[in-house]
Amino acid sequence: MLSQRTIEVIKSTVPVLEIHGTAITTRFYNMLFTAHPELLDIFNHANQKQGKQQAALANAVYAAALHIDRLEMILPVVKQIAHKHRSLGVQAEHYPIVGQHLLAAIKDVLGDAASEEILQAWGEAYGVIADAFIGIEADMYEQAKTQAGGWAGFKPFRIIQKVKESDVITSFYMTPLDGGALAAFEPGQYISVNVHIPGEEHAQIRQYSLSDASDKPYYRISVKREDAIVDRPAGKVSVYLHEQKEVGDILSISAPAGDFTLDQRDSRPVVLISGGVGLTPMVSMLNTLAIAKPARQVTFIHAAHNGRLHALKQQVETVAQQNSNLSFHWCYEKPTEQDLTEPAFHKQGYIDLNWLQTVVPVKEASYYFCGPVPFMKAIHDALLEWGIPAEDLHYEFFGPAGSL
Ligand code: HEM
């Protein structure tokens, strides 16, 4: 339990640390990886390079510090991060290492402004925050291990099928190498894939949503090949999976994780909206609803650049044909000539509120959406403008979580 004085020191220094947040976490990572290069096997190097992880960690530490006397207020955020940590294999013994280097980085960046009292207070506060994470993650590891078919850490799976779903998205179907049962998962959850790319010094871990329902005899992920663009190099792992991993090869994966999941107790209509590869958790939700809740009204909306980049289209249309409560709508930013001739072609341009109002049959529904950040922001703002209550909006970021 922190003393009142410690809490005061923490709260009064949060704004100062926020100003230097990114400098502190950047310094922190330099120190951490110099002292513990083995941790480069866990952290996503691309996120590090883009500074995304620095921002995510800084935000989380300051948010936690601000609520240090009421950590239960930010429990949902802690749980979401803990899911990610569990799927990556973060262990209790990593926390003191991170704490030591975080404090050293604060001291380094703040210089004389970091008094003994301030450092002492942050050391104590970090301990409280770390204990909260360690406790929640221990429960998650236990649950992953004891669940039927479950496991903690990484387990080898064999690729049994590889299917090209669009010009850039390919699905990998996988079953456990040991022939054992598959752990059930909630639609919307993801797995971590751990690969050693030949020629690379460190392992690389990436998260991919499971893109089919949990009742199948396989796990399926549908991976977008991230080619290089002007300000971003090609995605090493996605290109490796697309180009080097074939049927019969082994992939090391974590048990399913994540709290962006479909509420299956909710019987209201549901609207699933996705942009680009953000459709993967949505298709898992759709396929689950089609089997488990065929009476529930489902509207599936997908935005893609054009039909050539539209993955899993045929599958969604087939599910819809078999279920009269399900409707689907496509929106292409720049449709090809071929797209325009398709009878099911629905909208050109971007999804906007006017169009949503014409395709969503019942406004009082649960809304789930996933896609690139600008897309999510547009959907989020449009739905709020329409008057949908914030608690009916459910969304997930790919990569480090942010805010809309
Ligand atoms: C991811 C916070 C401790 C390893 C994250 C994220 C946050 C965060 C906010 C981003 C979550 C997301 O992607 O949505 C924290 C806090 C910690 C802590 C507040 C301490 C109290 C640790 C420790 C380790 C660790 C001890 C292990 C050495 C990671 C890794 C990721 C991550 C590998 C994924 C980031 C990536 O590679 O892109 N953490 N973390 N974290 N954390 Fe932590």
Coordinates of C-alpha atoms and ligand atoms in Angstrom, one line a residue:
M1 CA 0.0 0.0 0.0
L2 CA 1.4 3.4 -1.0
S3 CA 1.6 6.2 1.5
Q4 CA -0.5 9.4 0.9
R5 CA 2.7 11.3 0.4
T6 CA 4.0 8.8 -2.2
I7 CA 0.6 9.1 -4.0
E8 CA 0.9 12.9 -4.0
V9 CA 4.4 12.8 -5.4
I10 CA 3.4 10.5 -8.2
K11 CA 0.4 12.5 -9.1
S12 CA 2.3 15.8 -9.1
T13 CA 5.1 14.4 -11.3
V14 CA 2.9 12.7 -13.9
P15 CA 2.6 15.9 -16.0
V16 CA 6.3 16.4 -16.0
L17 CA 7.0 12.8 -17.0
E18 CA 4.3 13.0 -19.7
I19 CA 6.2 15.9 -21.3
H20 CA 9.4 13.8 -21.4
G21 CA 7.4 10.5 -21.9
T22 CA 8.8 9.5 -25.2
A23 CA 12.3 10.6 -24.4
I24 CA 12.2 8.5 -21.2
T25 CA 10.8 5.4 -22.8
T26 CA 13.1 5.6 -25.8
R27 CA 16.1 5.9 -23.4
F28 CA 14.6 3.1 -21.4
Y29 CA 14.4 0.7 -24.4
N30 CA 18.0 1.5 -25.3
M31 CA 19.2 0.7 -21.8
L32 CA 17.0 -2.4 -21.6
F33 CA 18.1 -3.9 -24.8
T34 CA 21.8 -3.2 -24.1
A35 CA 21.6 -4.9 -20.8
H36 CA 19.2 -7.7 -21.9
P37 CA 19.5 -8.3 -25.7
E38 CA 17.6 -11.6 -25.2
L39 CA 14.4 -9.5 -24.8
L40 CA 14.7 -8.5 -28.4
D41 CA 13.3 -12.0 -29.0
I42 CA 10.0 -10.8 -27.5
F43 CA 9.6 -7.2 -28.6
N44 CA 8.4 -6.2 -32.0
H45 CA 11.3 -4.5 -33.7
A46 CA 9.2 -2.8 -36.3
N47 CA 7.0 -1.2 -33.6
Q48 CA 10.2 -0.1 -31.9
K49 CA 11.5 1.6 -35.0
Q50 CA 8.3 3.4 -35.6
G51 CA 8.2 4.6 -32.0
K52 CA 4.7 3.1 -31.6
Q53 CA 5.7 0.9 -28.6
Q54 CA 7.4 3.8 -26.8
A55 CA 4.2 5.8 -27.0
A56 CA 2.0 2.8 -25.8
L57 CA 4.2 2.0 -22.8
A58 CA 4.5 5.7 -21.8
N59 CA 0.8 6.2 -22.0
A60 CA 0.1 3.0 -20.0
V61 CA 2.6 3.9 -17.2
Y62 CA 1.2 7.4 -16.8
A63 CA -2.4 6.3 -17.0
A64 CA -1.7 3.8 -14.3
A65 CA 0.2 6.3 -12.2
L66 CA -2.6 8.8 -12.4
H67 CA -5.0 6.1 -11.1
I68 CA -2.5 4.7 -8.6
D69 CA -4.9 4.9 -5.7
R70 CA -7.7 3.4 -7.8
L71 CA -6.1 1.0 -10.1
E72 CA -9.4 -0.9 -10.5
M73 CA -10.6 2.1 -12.6
I74 CA -8.2 1.1 -15.4
L75 CA -8.7 -2.6 -15.0
P76 CA -10.1 -3.1 -18.5
V77 CA -6.9 -1.5 -20.0
V78 CA -4.6 -3.5 -17.7
K79 CA -6.4 -6.7 -18.8
Q80 CA -6.1 -5.8 -22.5
I81 CA -2.4 -5.3 -22.1
A82 CA -2.1 -8.4 -19.9
H83 CA -3.7 -10.5 -22.7
K84 CA -1.0 -9.2 -25.1
H85 CA 1.7 -9.9 -22.5
R86 CA 0.4 -13.4 -21.9
S87 CA 0.4 -14.2 -25.6
L88 CA 4.0 -12.9 -25.9
G89 CA 5.3 -15.0 -23.0
V90 CA 6.0 -12.0 -20.7
Q91 CA 7.0 -13.5 -17.2
A92 CA 6.9 -12.2 -13.6
E93 CA 10.7 -12.1 -13.5
H94 CA 10.8 -9.6 -16.4
Y95 CA 9.0 -6.9 -14.4
P96 CA 11.9 -6.0 -12.0
I97 CA 14.2 -5.8 -15.1
V98 CA 11.8 -3.4 -16.8
G99 CA 11.3 -1.4 -13.5
Q100 CA 15.1 -1.0 -12.9
H101 CA 15.7 0.4 -16.4
L102 CA 12.6 2.6 -16.4
L103 CA 13.7 4.2 -13.2
A104 CA 17.2 4.6 -14.5
A105 CA 15.8 6.2 -17.7
I106 CA 13.7 8.7 -15.6
K107 CA 16.8 9.6 -13.7
D108 CA 18.8 10.0 -16.8
V109 CA 16.3 12.2 -18.7
L110 CA 15.1 14.4 -15.8
G111 CA 18.7 14.9 -14.4
D112 CA 18.7 17.0 -11.2
A113 CA 14.9 17.4 -11.4
A114 CA 14.6 13.7 -10.4
S115 CA 15.0 14.0 -6.6
E116 CA 15.5 11.0 -4.4
E117 CA 12.0 11.4 -3.1
I118 CA 10.6 11.3 -6.7
L119 CA 12.6 8.3 -7.7
Q120 CA 11.7 6.5 -4.5
A121 CA 8.0 7.2 -5.1
W122 CA 8.1 6.0 -8.7
G123 CA 10.0 2.9 -7.7
E124 CA 7.2 2.1 -5.2
A125 CA 4.4 3.0 -7.7
Y126 CA 6.0 0.8 -10.4
G127 CA 6.0 -2.1 -7.9
V128 CA 2.3 -1.7 -7.3
I129 CA 1.5 -1.4 -11.0
A130 CA 3.8 -4.4 -11.9
D131 CA 2.1 -6.5 -9.1
A132 CA -1.3 -5.8 -10.7
F133 CA 0.0 -7.0 -14.1
I134 CA 1.8 -10.0 -12.6
G135 CA -1.3 -11.2 -10.7
I136 CA -3.6 -10.9 -13.7
E137 CA -1.1 -12.5 -16.1
A138 CA -0.6 -15.4 -13.7
D139 CA -4.3 -16.1 -13.8
M140 CA -4.3 -15.9 -17.6
Y141 CA -1.4 -18.4 -17.9
E142 CA -3.1 -20.7 -15.5
Q143 CA -6.3 -20.5 -17.5
A144 CA -4.5 -21.0 -20.8
K145 CA -2.8 -24.1 -19.4
T146 CA -5.8 -25.7 -17.7
Q147 CA -8.3 -25.1 -20.5
A148 CA -9.1 -28.2 -22.5
G149 CA -6.6 -28.3 -25.3
G150 CA -4.8 -25.2 -23.9
W151 CA -1.2 -24.5 -23.2
A152 CA 1.1 -21.8 -21.8
G153 CA 3.9 -20.3 -24.0
F154 CA 4.3 -21.4 -27.6
K155 CA 3.4 -24.7 -29.2
P156 CA 4.2 -26.1 -32.6
F157 CA 1.4 -26.3 -35.2
R158 CA 1.6 -27.7 -38.7
I159 CA 0.2 -25.7 -41.7
I160 CA -2.3 -28.0 -43.3
Q161 CA -3.6 -25.5 -45.9
K162 CA -2.5 -22.2 -47.4
V163 CA -5.1 -20.2 -49.4
K164 CA -4.7 -17.0 -51.3
E165 CA -7.7 -14.9 -50.3
S166 CA -6.9 -11.7 -52.2
D167 CA -3.9 -10.0 -53.9
V168 CA -2.4 -9.3 -50.5
I169 CA -4.1 -11.6 -47.9
T170 CA -3.4 -15.4 -47.5
S171 CA -4.9 -17.7 -45.0
F172 CA -3.0 -20.4 -43.1
Y173 CA -4.9 -23.3 -41.6
M174 CA -3.0 -25.0 -38.8
T175 CA -3.4 -28.0 -36.5
P176 CA -1.3 -29.0 -33.4
L177 CA 1.8 -31.0 -34.3
D178 CA 1.1 -33.3 -31.3
G179 CA -2.3 -34.2 -32.8
G180 CA -4.0 -33.0 -29.6
A181 CA -7.2 -31.1 -29.1
L182 CA -7.6 -27.4 -30.0
A183 CA -8.4 -24.9 -27.2
A184 CA -11.7 -23.2 -27.8
F185 CA -11.5 -19.4 -28.3
E186 CA -13.8 -16.4 -28.4
P187 CA -14.5 -14.9 -31.9
G188 CA -12.3 -11.8 -32.1
Q189 CA -9.3 -13.3 -30.3
Y190 CA -5.8 -13.5 -31.7
I191 CA -2.8 -15.7 -31.5
S192 CA 0.9 -14.8 -31.4
V193 CA 3.1 -16.4 -34.0
N194 CA 6.8 -16.8 -33.1
V195 CA 9.2 -17.1 -36.1
H196 CA 12.9 -17.4 -36.5
I197 CA 13.6 -15.9 -40.0
P198 CA 16.8 -17.3 -41.5
G199 CA 19.5 -14.6 -41.3
E200 CA 17.8 -12.7 -38.5
E201 CA 19.5 -12.5 -35.2
H202 CA 16.3 -12.5 -33.1
A203 CA 13.0 -14.2 -33.1
Q204 CA 10.0 -12.2 -34.2
I205 CA 6.6 -12.4 -32.6
R206 CA 3.4 -11.0 -34.3
Q207 CA -0.3 -11.2 -33.4
Y208 CA -2.9 -12.3 -35.9
S209 CA -6.6 -12.6 -35.3
L210 CA -8.2 -16.0 -35.7
S211 CA -10.4 -15.6 -38.8
D212 CA -12.7 -18.6 -38.5
A213 CA -15.1 -19.8 -35.8
S214 CA -13.9 -21.9 -32.9
D215 CA -15.8 -25.1 -33.8
K216 CA -13.5 -26.0 -36.7
P217 CA -10.8 -28.7 -36.5
Y218 CA -8.1 -26.1 -37.2
Y219 CA -7.0 -22.5 -36.4
R220 CA -7.0 -20.1 -39.3
I221 CA -5.2 -16.8 -39.6
S222 CA -5.4 -14.6 -42.6
V223 CA -2.3 -12.6 -43.0
K224 CA -1.8 -9.4 -45.0
R225 CA 1.5 -9.1 -46.8
E226 CA 2.9 -5.8 -45.7
D227 CA 4.9 -4.6 -48.7
A228 CA 7.2 -1.6 -48.3
I229 CA 5.6 1.8 -48.7
V230 CA 7.2 5.3 -48.8
D231 CA 7.7 5.7 -45.0
R232 CA 7.6 2.1 -43.9
P233 CA 9.8 -1.0 -44.8
A234 CA 8.2 -4.3 -45.8
G235 CA 6.8 -6.4 -42.9
K236 CA 9.4 -9.0 -42.3
V237 CA 7.1 -11.6 -40.7
S238 CA 4.2 -11.2 -43.1
V239 CA 6.4 -11.4 -46.1
Y240 CA 8.2 -14.4 -44.6
L241 CA 4.9 -16.2 -44.0
H242 CA 3.6 -15.5 -47.5
E243 CA 6.8 -16.4 -49.3
Q244 CA 8.5 -19.1 -47.2
K245 CA 5.9 -20.9 -45.2
E246 CA 4.1 -23.7 -47.0
V247 CA 1.8 -26.6 -46.3
G248 CA 3.6 -29.1 -44.0
D249 CA 5.8 -26.4 -42.4
I250 CA 5.6 -25.7 -38.6
L251 CA 4.6 -22.5 -36.9
S252 CA 5.1 -21.8 -33.2
I253 CA 2.0 -20.2 -31.8
S254 CA 0.5 -19.0 -28.5
A255 CA -2.9 -20.0 -27.1
P256 CA -5.7 -17.6 -28.2
A257 CA -5.8 -14.3 -26.3
G258 CA -7.5 -10.9 -26.4
D259 CA -10.6 -9.2 -25.0
F260 CA -12.0 -7.8 -28.2
T261 CA -14.7 -10.5 -28.4
L262 CA -18.2 -10.9 -29.5
D263 CA -20.7 -10.8 -26.6
Q264 CA -22.7 -13.9 -27.3
R265 CA -25.2 -13.3 -24.5
D266 CA -26.4 -10.1 -26.3
S267 CA -29.4 -11.0 -28.5
R268 CA -29.7 -7.6 -30.2
P269 CA -28.8 -7.1 -33.8
V270 CA -25.1 -6.8 -34.5
V271 CA -23.3 -4.7 -37.1
L272 CA -19.8 -5.9 -38.0
I273 CA -17.7 -3.2 -39.9
S274 CA -14.2 -3.8 -41.2
G275 CA -11.6 -2.0 -43.3
G276 CA -8.9 -4.0 -45.1
V277 CA -7.4 -6.9 -43.1
G278 CA -9.4 -5.7 -40.1
L279 CA -12.0 -8.1 -41.5
T280 CA -10.3 -11.1 -39.9
P281 CA -11.9 -10.9 -36.4
M282 CA -15.2 -9.9 -38.1
V283 CA -15.3 -13.1 -40.2
S284 CA -14.7 -15.1 -37.1
M285 CA -17.6 -13.3 -35.4
L286 CA -19.8 -13.8 -38.4
N287 CA -19.1 -17.5 -38.8
T288 CA -19.7 -18.0 -35.1
L289 CA -23.0 -16.1 -35.2
A290 CA -24.1 -18.1 -38.3
I291 CA -23.6 -21.4 -36.4
A292 CA -24.4 -20.4 -32.8
K293 CA -27.0 -17.6 -33.1
P294 CA -28.7 -18.0 -36.5
A295 CA -31.7 -16.0 -35.3
R296 CA -29.6 -12.9 -34.5
Q297 CA -29.8 -10.2 -37.2
V298 CA -26.3 -9.5 -38.6
T299 CA -25.1 -6.8 -40.9
F300 CA -21.6 -7.3 -42.3
I301 CA -20.0 -4.3 -43.9
H302 CA -16.6 -4.3 -45.4
A303 CA -14.5 -1.6 -47.0
A304 CA -11.6 -2.4 -49.3
H305 CA -9.5 -0.6 -51.8
N306 CA -11.1 -2.6 -54.6
G307 CA -12.3 -6.1 -55.3
R308 CA -8.8 -7.5 -56.0
L309 CA -7.9 -6.6 -52.4
H310 CA -11.2 -7.9 -50.9
A311 CA -10.4 -11.1 -49.0
L312 CA -12.9 -13.9 -47.9
K313 CA -15.6 -12.3 -50.0
Q314 CA -17.0 -15.5 -51.4
Q315 CA -17.1 -17.1 -47.9
V316 CA -19.1 -14.2 -46.4
E317 CA -21.5 -14.3 -49.4
T318 CA -21.9 -18.1 -49.0
V319 CA -22.7 -17.8 -45.2
A320 CA -25.2 -15.0 -46.1
Q321 CA -26.9 -17.2 -48.7
Q322 CA -27.4 -19.8 -46.0
N323 CA -28.8 -17.4 -43.4
S324 CA -31.7 -15.0 -44.1
N325 CA -30.9 -12.9 -41.0
L326 CA -27.5 -11.9 -42.5
S327 CA -26.9 -9.1 -44.9
F328 CA -23.6 -7.9 -46.4
H329 CA -22.5 -4.6 -48.0
W330 CA -19.2 -3.8 -49.8
C331 CA -17.6 -0.4 -50.1
Y332 CA -14.7 0.0 -52.5
E333 CA -12.5 3.1 -52.4
K334 CA -11.4 2.8 -56.0
P335 CA -13.4 0.0 -57.7
T336 CA -12.0 -1.7 -60.8
E337 CA -14.0 -1.9 -64.1
Q338 CA -14.7 -5.5 -63.1
D339 CA -16.1 -4.5 -59.7
L340 CA -18.5 -2.0 -61.3
T341 CA -20.1 -4.7 -63.4
E342 CA -20.7 -7.0 -60.3
P343 CA -24.4 -7.2 -59.4
A344 CA -23.5 -7.1 -55.7
F345 CA -21.4 -3.9 -56.0
H346 CA -22.7 -1.6 -53.3
K347 CA -20.8 1.6 -52.8
Q348 CA -17.9 3.6 -54.2
G349 CA -15.7 5.8 -52.0
Y350 CA -15.6 5.7 -48.2
I351 CA -18.2 4.6 -45.6
D352 CA -20.1 7.6 -44.3
L353 CA -23.0 8.1 -41.9
N354 CA -25.5 8.7 -44.7
W355 CA -24.7 5.3 -46.3
L356 CA -24.5 3.5 -43.0
Q357 CA -28.0 4.7 -42.2
T358 CA -29.3 3.2 -45.4
V359 CA -27.7 -0.2 -44.9
V360 CA -28.0 -0.8 -41.1
P361 CA -31.6 -2.1 -40.7
V362 CA -31.9 -1.5 -36.9
K363 CA -30.0 1.4 -35.3
E364 CA -30.3 -0.1 -31.8
A365 CA -27.6 -2.7 -32.3
S366 CA -24.1 -3.7 -31.1
Y367 CA -21.4 -2.4 -33.3
Y368 CA -18.0 -4.0 -33.7
F369 CA -15.3 -2.5 -36.0
C370 CA -11.7 -3.0 -36.9
G371 CA -9.4 -1.6 -39.5
P372 CA -6.7 1.1 -40.0
V373 CA -6.8 3.9 -37.5
P374 CA -8.2 6.6 -39.8
F375 CA -11.0 4.2 -40.8
M376 CA -11.8 3.4 -37.2
K377 CA -11.9 7.0 -36.3
A378 CA -14.3 7.8 -39.2
I379 CA -16.6 4.9 -38.2
H380 CA -16.4 5.8 -34.5
D381 CA -17.3 9.4 -35.1
A382 CA -20.1 8.6 -37.6
L383 CA -21.7 6.2 -35.1
L384 CA -21.5 8.7 -32.2
E385 CA -22.9 11.4 -34.5
W386 CA -25.8 9.0 -35.2
G387 CA -26.5 8.8 -31.5
I388 CA -25.2 5.3 -30.9
P389 CA -24.3 5.0 -27.2
A390 CA -20.5 4.7 -26.6
E391 CA -21.1 1.4 -24.7
D392 CA -22.4 -0.2 -27.9
L393 CA -19.2 0.5 -29.8
H394 CA -16.6 -2.2 -29.7
Y395 CA -13.3 -1.9 -31.5
E396 CA -9.7 -3.1 -31.6
F397 CA -6.5 -1.6 -32.8
F398 CA -4.0 -3.6 -34.8
G399 CA -0.6 -3.2 -33.2
P400 CA -0.1 -1.2 -30.0
A401 CA -3.4 0.1 -28.7
G402 CA -4.2 3.8 -29.2
S403 CA -7.2 6.0 -28.7
L404 CA -9.8 7.3 -31.1
Ligands
HEM1 C1 3.1 -4.3 -24.9 C2 2.6 -1.7 -20.9 C3 5.8 -4.5 -18.6 C4 6.9 -6.6 -22.9 C5 2.7 -3.4 -24.0 C6 1.7 -2.4 -24.3 C7 1.6 -1.7 -23.2 C8 2.5 -2.2 -22.2 C9 0.6 -0.5 -23.1 C10 1.0 -2.2 -25.7 C11 -0.2 -3.1 -25.7 C12 -0.8 -3.3 -27.0 O1 -0.2 -3.6 -28.0 O2 -2.0 -3.1 -27.1 C13 3.4 -2.2 -20.0 C14 3.4 -1.8 -18.6 C15 4.3 -2.6 -17.9 C16 4.8 -3.5 -18.9 C17 2.6 -0.6 -18.0 C18 4.8 -2.5 -16.5 C19 4.0 -2.3 -15.5 C20 6.3 -5.3 -19.6 C21 7.4 -6.3 -19.3 C22 7.7 -6.9 -20.5 C23 6.8 -6.3 -21.5 C24 7.9 -6.6 -17.9 C25 8.7 -8.0 -20.8 C26 9.9 -7.8 -20.8 C27 6.0 -6.1 -23.8 C28 6.0 -6.5 -25.2 C29 4.9 -5.9 -25.8 C30 4.2 -5.1 -24.7 C31 7.0 -7.4 -25.8 C32 4.5 -6.0 -27.2 C33 5.0 -4.8 -27.8 C34 5.6 -4.9 -29.2 O3 6.5 -5.7 -29.3 O4 5.0 -4.3 -30.1 N1 3.1 -3.3 -22.8 N2 4.2 -3.3 -20.1 N3 6.0 -5.4 -20.9 N4 4.9 -5.3 -23.6 FE1 4.5 -4.4 -21.8

